[in-house]
């Protein structure tokens, strides 16, 4: 159903797809991070990023650019971790675009962005953290055996990182605030639309295999009892 719809849309609007979308997004994040460092070094009051983050009250007072600019805000961590985080955002996004094509990837990112915007309008604030995480999990779904170096020296497959992130998200859905739950569900609308069926089938298959494993010991136990009875 989704594939058919996307193919139809691509025929009509494919020419408008932005090629290399993540390069533009990551490049803007890097420029903003560097600009923020310069303002700190020059003791300039105020933060550039404070004019770009998502704030519902300010949006309703006319600062409508905040509906989009929040997706370009870089992570607030040390430079080396920013470099790695931006590199992985670029890697995940570019790989997905190469696999799916520019139009389909644009749609995936757009759905996640719109979901985050709607969540922000409901809760009052939004960030790009869940949106970027949706890229990671989508990448893991497409390339589950791709290895990265965790802490720079531990090789680990993407599927295990994605499972750890999924477990973290489930905990946040259970124990997080109402606003957090809203943001998770809406920011991951893209993932649910693109991979919801696959995730459901995988989970169903996992529980079926687990059920079979439980039944096998019981059958063996019955066979042992029957053999003893025959010997007697």
PDB file of C-alpha atoms in Angstrom:
ATOM      1  CA  UNK A   1       0.000   0.000   0.000  1.00  0.00           C
ATOM      2  CA  UNK A   2       2.696   2.499   1.047  1.00  0.00           C
ATOM      3  CA  UNK A   3       5.018   1.464  -1.797  1.00  0.00           C
ATOM      4  CA  UNK A   4       2.242   1.941  -4.349  1.00  0.00           C
ATOM      5  CA  UNK A   5       1.361   5.367  -2.947  1.00  0.00           C
ATOM      6  CA  UNK A   6       4.997   6.473  -2.918  1.00  0.00           C
ATOM      7  CA  UNK A   7       5.528   5.325  -6.499  1.00  0.00           C
ATOM      8  CA  UNK A   8       2.512   7.333  -7.629  1.00  0.00           C
ATOM      9  CA  UNK A   9       3.655  10.401  -5.734  1.00  0.00           C
ATOM     10  CA  UNK A  10       7.189  10.057  -7.073  1.00  0.00           C
ATOM     11  CA  UNK A  11       5.923  10.063 -10.660  1.00  0.00           C
ATOM     12  CA  UNK A  12       4.167  13.372 -10.027  1.00  0.00           C
ATOM     13  CA  UNK A  13       6.498  15.117  -7.598  1.00  0.00           C
ATOM     14  CA  UNK A  14       9.813  13.251  -7.834  1.00  0.00           C
ATOM     15  CA  UNK A  15      11.440  16.147  -9.695  1.00  0.00           C
ATOM     16  CA  UNK A  16      11.079  18.301  -6.571  1.00  0.00           C
ATOM     17  CA  UNK A  17      13.051  15.915  -4.350  1.00  0.00           C
ATOM     18  CA  UNK A  18      16.131  17.407  -2.689  1.00  0.00           C
ATOM     19  CA  UNK A  19      19.175  15.296  -3.526  1.00  0.00           C
ATOM     20  CA  UNK A  20      21.747  14.967  -0.762  1.00  0.00           C
ATOM     21  CA  UNK A  21      19.273  16.266   1.821  1.00  0.00           C
ATOM     22  CA  UNK A  22      21.293  15.143   4.840  1.00  0.00           C
ATOM     23  CA  UNK A  23      24.401  16.899   3.537  1.00  0.00           C
ATOM     24  CA  UNK A  24      22.529  20.218   3.667  1.00  0.00           C
ATOM     25  CA  UNK A  25      21.064  19.501   7.100  1.00  0.00           C
ATOM     26  CA  UNK A  26      24.320  18.284   8.637  1.00  0.00           C
ATOM     27  CA  UNK A  27      26.269  21.108   6.971  1.00  0.00           C
ATOM     28  CA  UNK A  28      23.899  23.687   8.476  1.00  0.00           C
ATOM     29  CA  UNK A  29      24.228  22.036  11.895  1.00  0.00           C
ATOM     30  CA  UNK A  30      28.017  22.275  11.642  1.00  0.00           C
ATOM     31  CA  UNK A  31      27.920  25.950  10.635  1.00  0.00           C
ATOM     32  CA  UNK A  32      25.589  26.770  13.525  1.00  0.00           C
ATOM     33  CA  UNK A  33      27.809  24.888  15.980  1.00  0.00           C
ATOM     34  CA  UNK A  34      30.869  26.825  14.781  1.00  0.00           C
ATOM     35  CA  UNK A  35      28.952  30.115  14.941  1.00  0.00           C
ATOM     36  CA  UNK A  36      27.911  29.312  18.505  1.00  0.00           C
ATOM     37  CA  UNK A  37      31.555  28.687  19.469  1.00  0.00           C
ATOM     38  CA  UNK A  38      32.553  32.040  17.945  1.00  0.00           C
ATOM     39  CA  UNK A  39      29.880  33.908  19.934  1.00  0.00           C
ATOM     40  CA  UNK A  40      31.151  32.302  23.142  1.00  0.00           C
ATOM     41  CA  UNK A  41      34.808  33.116  22.374  1.00  0.00           C
ATOM     42  CA  UNK A  42      33.922  36.726  21.544  1.00  0.00           C
ATOM     43  CA  UNK A  43      31.787  37.075  24.695  1.00  0.00           C
ATOM     44  CA  UNK A  44      28.746  38.027  22.649  1.00  0.00           C
ATOM     45  CA  UNK A  45      25.619  38.050  24.779  1.00  0.00           C
ATOM     46  CA  UNK A  46      22.812  35.753  23.747  1.00  0.00           C
ATOM     47  CA  UNK A  47      22.859  32.534  21.802  1.00  0.00           C
ATOM     48  CA  UNK A  48      22.253  32.155  18.077  1.00  0.00           C
ATOM     49  CA  UNK A  49      20.478  28.890  18.776  1.00  0.00           C
ATOM     50  CA  UNK A  50      17.984  30.610  21.077  1.00  0.00           C
ATOM     51  CA  UNK A  51      16.550  32.295  17.974  1.00  0.00           C
ATOM     52  CA  UNK A  52      16.115  28.959  16.212  1.00  0.00           C
ATOM     53  CA  UNK A  53      14.725  26.520  18.771  1.00  0.00           C
ATOM     54  CA  UNK A  54      11.082  25.460  18.842  1.00  0.00           C
ATOM     55  CA  UNK A  55       8.976  27.608  21.160  1.00  0.00           C
ATOM     56  CA  UNK A  56       5.214  27.469  20.696  1.00  0.00           C
ATOM     57  CA  UNK A  57       4.478  30.773  22.415  1.00  0.00           C
ATOM     58  CA  UNK A  58       7.010  32.636  20.241  1.00  0.00           C
ATOM     59  CA  UNK A  59       5.739  30.897  17.104  1.00  0.00           C
ATOM     60  CA  UNK A  60       2.210  32.064  17.899  1.00  0.00           C
ATOM     61  CA  UNK A  61       3.620  35.593  18.270  1.00  0.00           C
ATOM     62  CA  UNK A  62       4.929  35.582  14.699  1.00  0.00           C
ATOM     63  CA  UNK A  63       8.330  33.830  14.849  1.00  0.00           C
ATOM     64  CA  UNK A  64       7.151  31.179  12.416  1.00  0.00           C
ATOM     65  CA  UNK A  65      10.676  30.239  11.264  1.00  0.00           C
ATOM     66  CA  UNK A  66      11.018  28.261  14.490  1.00  0.00           C
ATOM     67  CA  UNK A  67       8.638  25.665  12.998  1.00  0.00           C
ATOM     68  CA  UNK A  68      11.530  24.513  10.790  1.00  0.00           C
ATOM     69  CA  UNK A  69      14.812  25.854  12.154  1.00  0.00           C
ATOM     70  CA  UNK A  70      14.833  23.562  15.196  1.00  0.00           C
ATOM     71  CA  UNK A  71      15.789  20.610  12.965  1.00  0.00           C
ATOM     72  CA  UNK A  72      19.140  22.343  12.273  1.00  0.00           C
ATOM     73  CA  UNK A  73      20.141  22.825  15.919  1.00  0.00           C
ATOM     74  CA  UNK A  74      23.355  20.845  16.590  1.00  0.00           C
ATOM     75  CA  UNK A  75      23.784  18.613  19.657  1.00  0.00           C
ATOM     76  CA  UNK A  76      24.984  20.391  22.782  1.00  0.00           C
ATOM     77  CA  UNK A  77      28.065  18.249  23.445  1.00  0.00           C
ATOM     78  CA  UNK A  78      31.853  18.503  23.089  1.00  0.00           C
ATOM     79  CA  UNK A  79      33.302  19.121  19.596  1.00  0.00           C
ATOM     80  CA  UNK A  80      34.556  15.572  19.130  1.00  0.00           C
ATOM     81  CA  UNK A  81      31.152  14.069  19.910  1.00  0.00           C
ATOM     82  CA  UNK A  82      29.469  16.629  17.660  1.00  0.00           C
ATOM     83  CA  UNK A  83      31.771  15.525  14.833  1.00  0.00           C
ATOM     84  CA  UNK A  84      30.844  11.877  15.331  1.00  0.00           C
ATOM     85  CA  UNK A  85      27.141  12.585  15.746  1.00  0.00           C
ATOM     86  CA  UNK A  86      26.993  14.690  12.594  1.00  0.00           C
ATOM     87  CA  UNK A  87      29.004  12.101  10.687  1.00  0.00           C
ATOM     88  CA  UNK A  88      26.586   9.335  11.666  1.00  0.00           C
ATOM     89  CA  UNK A  89      23.547  11.487  10.800  1.00  0.00           C
ATOM     90  CA  UNK A  90      25.080  12.042   7.370  1.00  0.00           C
ATOM     91  CA  UNK A  91      25.981   8.342   7.012  1.00  0.00           C
ATOM     92  CA  UNK A  92      22.529   7.085   8.004  1.00  0.00           C
ATOM     93  CA  UNK A  93      20.658   9.594   5.872  1.00  0.00           C
ATOM     94  CA  UNK A  94      22.869   9.216   2.798  1.00  0.00           C
ATOM     95  CA  UNK A  95      22.729   5.419   2.947  1.00  0.00           C
ATOM     96  CA  UNK A  96      18.934   5.470   3.181  1.00  0.00           C
ATOM     97  CA  UNK A  97      18.754   7.905   0.274  1.00  0.00           C
ATOM     98  CA  UNK A  98      21.026   5.679  -1.831  1.00  0.00           C
ATOM     99  CA  UNK A  99      18.861   2.638  -1.038  1.00  0.00           C
ATOM    100  CA  UNK A 100      15.447   4.269  -1.450  1.00  0.00           C
ATOM    101  CA  UNK A 101      16.074   7.167  -3.781  1.00  0.00           C
ATOM    102  CA  UNK A 102      15.925  10.874  -2.985  1.00  0.00           C
ATOM    103  CA  UNK A 103      12.141  11.221  -3.134  1.00  0.00           C
ATOM    104  CA  UNK A 104      11.362   8.377  -0.748  1.00  0.00           C
ATOM    105  CA  UNK A 105      13.998   9.542   1.716  1.00  0.00           C
ATOM    106  CA  UNK A 106      12.674  13.114   1.525  1.00  0.00           C
ATOM    107  CA  UNK A 107       9.198  11.802   2.354  1.00  0.00           C
ATOM    108  CA  UNK A 108      10.565   9.771   5.284  1.00  0.00           C
ATOM    109  CA  UNK A 109      12.351  12.778   6.767  1.00  0.00           C
ATOM    110  CA  UNK A 110       9.415  15.093   6.048  1.00  0.00           C
ATOM    111  CA  UNK A 111       6.942  12.829   7.863  1.00  0.00           C
ATOM    112  CA  UNK A 112       9.226  12.733  10.907  1.00  0.00           C
ATOM    113  CA  UNK A 113       9.647  16.514  10.795  1.00  0.00           C
ATOM    114  CA  UNK A 114       5.906  17.151  10.506  1.00  0.00           C
ATOM    115  CA  UNK A 115       5.319  14.715  13.372  1.00  0.00           C
ATOM    116  CA  UNK A 116       7.837  16.583  15.538  1.00  0.00           C
ATOM    117  CA  UNK A 117       6.205  19.921  14.642  1.00  0.00           C
ATOM    118  CA  UNK A 118       2.728  18.656  15.555  1.00  0.00           C
ATOM    119  CA  UNK A 119       4.119  17.233  18.792  1.00  0.00           C
ATOM    120  CA  UNK A 120       5.759  20.573  19.554  1.00  0.00           C
ATOM    121  CA  UNK A 121       2.530  22.467  18.952  1.00  0.00           C
ATOM    122  CA  UNK A 122       0.761  20.116  21.365  1.00  0.00           C
ATOM    123  CA  UNK A 123       3.409  20.081  24.100  1.00  0.00           C
ATOM    124  CA  UNK A 124       4.930  23.539  23.616  1.00  0.00           C
ATOM    125  CA  UNK A 125       8.448  22.502  22.650  1.00  0.00           C
ATOM    126  CA  UNK A 126      10.251  20.147  20.275  1.00  0.00           C
ATOM    127  CA  UNK A 127      13.759  19.023  19.359  1.00  0.00           C
ATOM    128  CA  UNK A 128      15.384  17.033  16.574  1.00  0.00           C
ATOM    129  CA  UNK A 129      16.722  14.271  18.847  1.00  0.00           C
ATOM    130  CA  UNK A 130      13.925  11.751  18.197  1.00  0.00           C
ATOM    131  CA  UNK A 131      13.920  12.685  14.507  1.00  0.00           C
ATOM    132  CA  UNK A 132      17.632  11.887  14.254  1.00  0.00           C
ATOM    133  CA  UNK A 133      17.094   8.673  16.197  1.00  0.00           C
ATOM    134  CA  UNK A 134      14.506   7.628  13.626  1.00  0.00           C
ATOM    135  CA  UNK A 135      17.308   7.782  11.035  1.00  0.00           C
ATOM    136  CA  UNK A 136      19.463   5.476  13.157  1.00  0.00           C
ATOM    137  CA  UNK A 137      16.728   2.871  13.590  1.00  0.00           C
ATOM    138  CA  UNK A 138      15.753   3.039   9.907  1.00  0.00           C
ATOM    139  CA  UNK A 139      19.412   2.534   8.975  1.00  0.00           C
ATOM    140  CA  UNK A 140      19.568  -0.474  11.306  1.00  0.00           C
ATOM    141  CA  UNK A 141      16.449  -1.924   9.667  1.00  0.00           C
ATOM    142  CA  UNK A 142      18.041  -1.571   6.228  1.00  0.00           C
ATOM    143  CA  UNK A 143      21.629  -2.504   7.221  1.00  0.00           C
ATOM    144  CA  UNK A 144      21.295  -4.584  10.433  1.00  0.00           C
ATOM    145  CA  UNK A 145      24.769  -6.140  10.199  1.00  0.00           C
ATOM    146  CA  UNK A 146      26.648  -2.899   9.544  1.00  0.00           C
ATOM    147  CA  UNK A 147      29.347  -2.523  12.214  1.00  0.00           C
ATOM    148  CA  UNK A 148      30.480   0.627  13.965  1.00  0.00           C
ATOM    149  CA  UNK A 149      33.105   1.088  16.679  1.00  0.00           C
ATOM    150  CA  UNK A 150      31.416   1.787  19.996  1.00  0.00           C
ATOM    151  CA  UNK A 151      33.670   3.957  22.203  1.00  0.00           C
ATOM    152  CA  UNK A 152      36.096   3.921  19.238  1.00  0.00           C
ATOM    153  CA  UNK A 153      37.255   0.318  19.694  1.00  0.00           C
ATOM    154  CA  UNK A 154      34.305  -2.052  20.339  1.00  0.00           C
ATOM    155  CA  UNK A 155      32.804  -3.349  17.060  1.00  0.00           C
ATOM    156  CA  UNK A 156      29.042  -3.690  17.327  1.00  0.00           C
ATOM    157  CA  UNK A 157      26.309  -4.318  14.774  1.00  0.00           C
ATOM    158  CA  UNK A 158      23.714  -1.650  14.148  1.00  0.00           C
ATOM    159  CA  UNK A 159      20.837  -3.986  14.988  1.00  0.00           C
ATOM    160  CA  UNK A 160      22.011  -4.216  18.612  1.00  0.00           C
ATOM    161  CA  UNK A 161      22.314  -0.442  18.903  1.00  0.00           C
ATOM    162  CA  UNK A 162      18.822  -0.065  17.448  1.00  0.00           C
ATOM    163  CA  UNK A 163      17.422  -2.623  19.900  1.00  0.00           C
ATOM    164  CA  UNK A 164      19.035  -0.739  22.801  1.00  0.00           C
ATOM    165  CA  UNK A 165      17.508   2.514  21.546  1.00  0.00           C
ATOM    166  CA  UNK A 166      14.126   0.813  21.120  1.00  0.00           C
ATOM    167  CA  UNK A 167      14.279  -0.468  24.713  1.00  0.00           C
ATOM    168  CA  UNK A 168      15.134   3.049  25.901  1.00  0.00           C
ATOM    169  CA  UNK A 169      12.184   4.485  23.959  1.00  0.00           C
ATOM    170  CA  UNK A 170       9.807   1.893  25.409  1.00  0.00           C
ATOM    171  CA  UNK A 171      10.921   2.849  28.924  1.00  0.00           C
ATOM    172  CA  UNK A 172      10.339   6.516  28.108  1.00  0.00           C
ATOM    173  CA  UNK A 173       6.879   5.673  26.785  1.00  0.00           C
ATOM    174  CA  UNK A 174       6.081   3.844  30.026  1.00  0.00           C
ATOM    175  CA  UNK A 175       7.650   6.170  32.579  1.00  0.00           C
ATOM    176  CA  UNK A 176       7.968   9.471  30.688  1.00  0.00           C
ATOM    177  CA  UNK A 177       5.669  12.459  30.878  1.00  0.00           C
ATOM    178  CA  UNK A 178       2.662  12.913  28.623  1.00  0.00           C
ATOM    179  CA  UNK A 179       4.624  15.382  26.503  1.00  0.00           C
ATOM    180  CA  UNK A 180       7.498  12.938  26.063  1.00  0.00           C
ATOM    181  CA  UNK A 181       5.112  10.193  24.962  1.00  0.00           C
ATOM    182  CA  UNK A 182       3.477  12.502  22.427  1.00  0.00           C
ATOM    183  CA  UNK A 183       6.852  13.538  20.998  1.00  0.00           C
ATOM    184  CA  UNK A 184       8.071   9.940  20.675  1.00  0.00           C
ATOM    185  CA  UNK A 185       4.937   8.692  18.924  1.00  0.00           C
ATOM    186  CA  UNK A 186       4.714  11.613  16.496  1.00  0.00           C
ATOM    187  CA  UNK A 187       8.455  11.934  15.793  1.00  0.00           C
ATOM    188  CA  UNK A 188       8.590   8.230  14.930  1.00  0.00           C
ATOM    189  CA  UNK A 189       5.514   8.324  12.688  1.00  0.00           C
ATOM    190  CA  UNK A 190       7.878   7.964   9.719  1.00  0.00           C
ATOM    191  CA  UNK A 191       9.405   4.790  11.151  1.00  0.00           C
ATOM    192  CA  UNK A 192       5.996   3.286  11.899  1.00  0.00           C
ATOM    193  CA  UNK A 193       4.716   4.038   8.394  1.00  0.00           C
ATOM    194  CA  UNK A 194       7.796   2.699   6.615  1.00  0.00           C
ATOM    195  CA  UNK A 195       8.678  -0.245   8.875  1.00  0.00           C
ATOM    196  CA  UNK A 196       5.611  -0.878  11.048  1.00  0.00           C
ATOM    197  CA  UNK A 197       4.579  -4.009   9.143  1.00  0.00           C
ATOM    198  CA  UNK A 198       8.128  -5.411   9.158  1.00  0.00           C
ATOM    199  CA  UNK A 199       8.503  -4.778  12.885  1.00  0.00           C
ATOM    200  CA  UNK A 200       5.166  -6.453  13.591  1.00  0.00           C
ATOM    201  CA  UNK A 201       6.095  -9.540  11.539  1.00  0.00           C
ATOM    202  CA  UNK A 202       9.519  -9.727  13.201  1.00  0.00           C
ATOM    203  CA  UNK A 203       7.996  -9.500  16.691  1.00  0.00           C
ATOM    204  CA  UNK A 204       5.349 -12.121  15.838  1.00  0.00           C
ATOM    205  CA  UNK A 205       8.013 -14.481  14.482  1.00  0.00           C
ATOM    206  CA  UNK A 206      10.190 -13.913  17.559  1.00  0.00           C
ATOM    207  CA  UNK A 207       7.396 -14.873  19.972  1.00  0.00           C
ATOM    208  CA  UNK A 208       6.436 -17.898  17.843  1.00  0.00           C
ATOM    209  CA  UNK A 209       9.998 -19.217  17.980  1.00  0.00           C
ATOM    210  CA  UNK A 210      10.112 -18.589  21.717  1.00  0.00           C
ATOM    211  CA  UNK A 211       6.867 -20.534  22.168  1.00  0.00           C
ATOM    212  CA  UNK A 212       8.236 -23.472  20.171  1.00  0.00           C
ATOM    213  CA  UNK A 213      11.359 -23.597  22.318  1.00  0.00           C
ATOM    214  CA  UNK A 214       9.208 -23.846  25.446  1.00  0.00           C
ATOM    215  CA  UNK A 215       7.223 -26.755  24.013  1.00  0.00           C
ATOM    216  CA  UNK A 216      10.273 -28.822  22.996  1.00  0.00           C
ATOM    217  CA  UNK A 217      11.468 -29.646  26.562  1.00  0.00           C
ATOM    218  CA  UNK A 218       7.935 -30.773  27.466  1.00  0.00           C
ATOM    219  CA  UNK A 219       7.819 -33.181  24.507  1.00  0.00           C
ATOM    220  CA  UNK A 220      11.214 -34.607  25.436  1.00  0.00           C
ATOM    221  CA  UNK A 221      10.067 -35.134  29.009  1.00  0.00           C
ATOM    222  CA  UNK A 222       6.996 -37.067  27.804  1.00  0.00           C
ATOM    223  CA  UNK A 223       9.138 -39.262  25.569  1.00  0.00           C
ATOM    224  CA  UNK A 224      11.399 -40.122  28.489  1.00  0.00           C
ATOM    225  CA  UNK A 225       8.436 -41.109  30.671  1.00  0.00           C
ATOM    226  CA  UNK A 226       6.994 -43.343  27.920  1.00  0.00           C
ATOM    227  CA  UNK A 227      10.295 -45.120  27.368  1.00  0.00           C
ATOM    228  CA  UNK A 228      10.589 -45.856  31.080  1.00  0.00           C
ATOM    229  CA  UNK A 229       7.080 -47.292  31.117  1.00  0.00           C
ATOM    230  CA  UNK A 230       7.856 -49.569  28.150  1.00  0.00           C
ATOM    231  CA  UNK A 231      11.020 -50.884  29.807  1.00  0.00           C
ATOM    232  CA  UNK A 232       9.037 -51.870  32.831  1.00  0.00           C
TER     233      UNK A 232
END
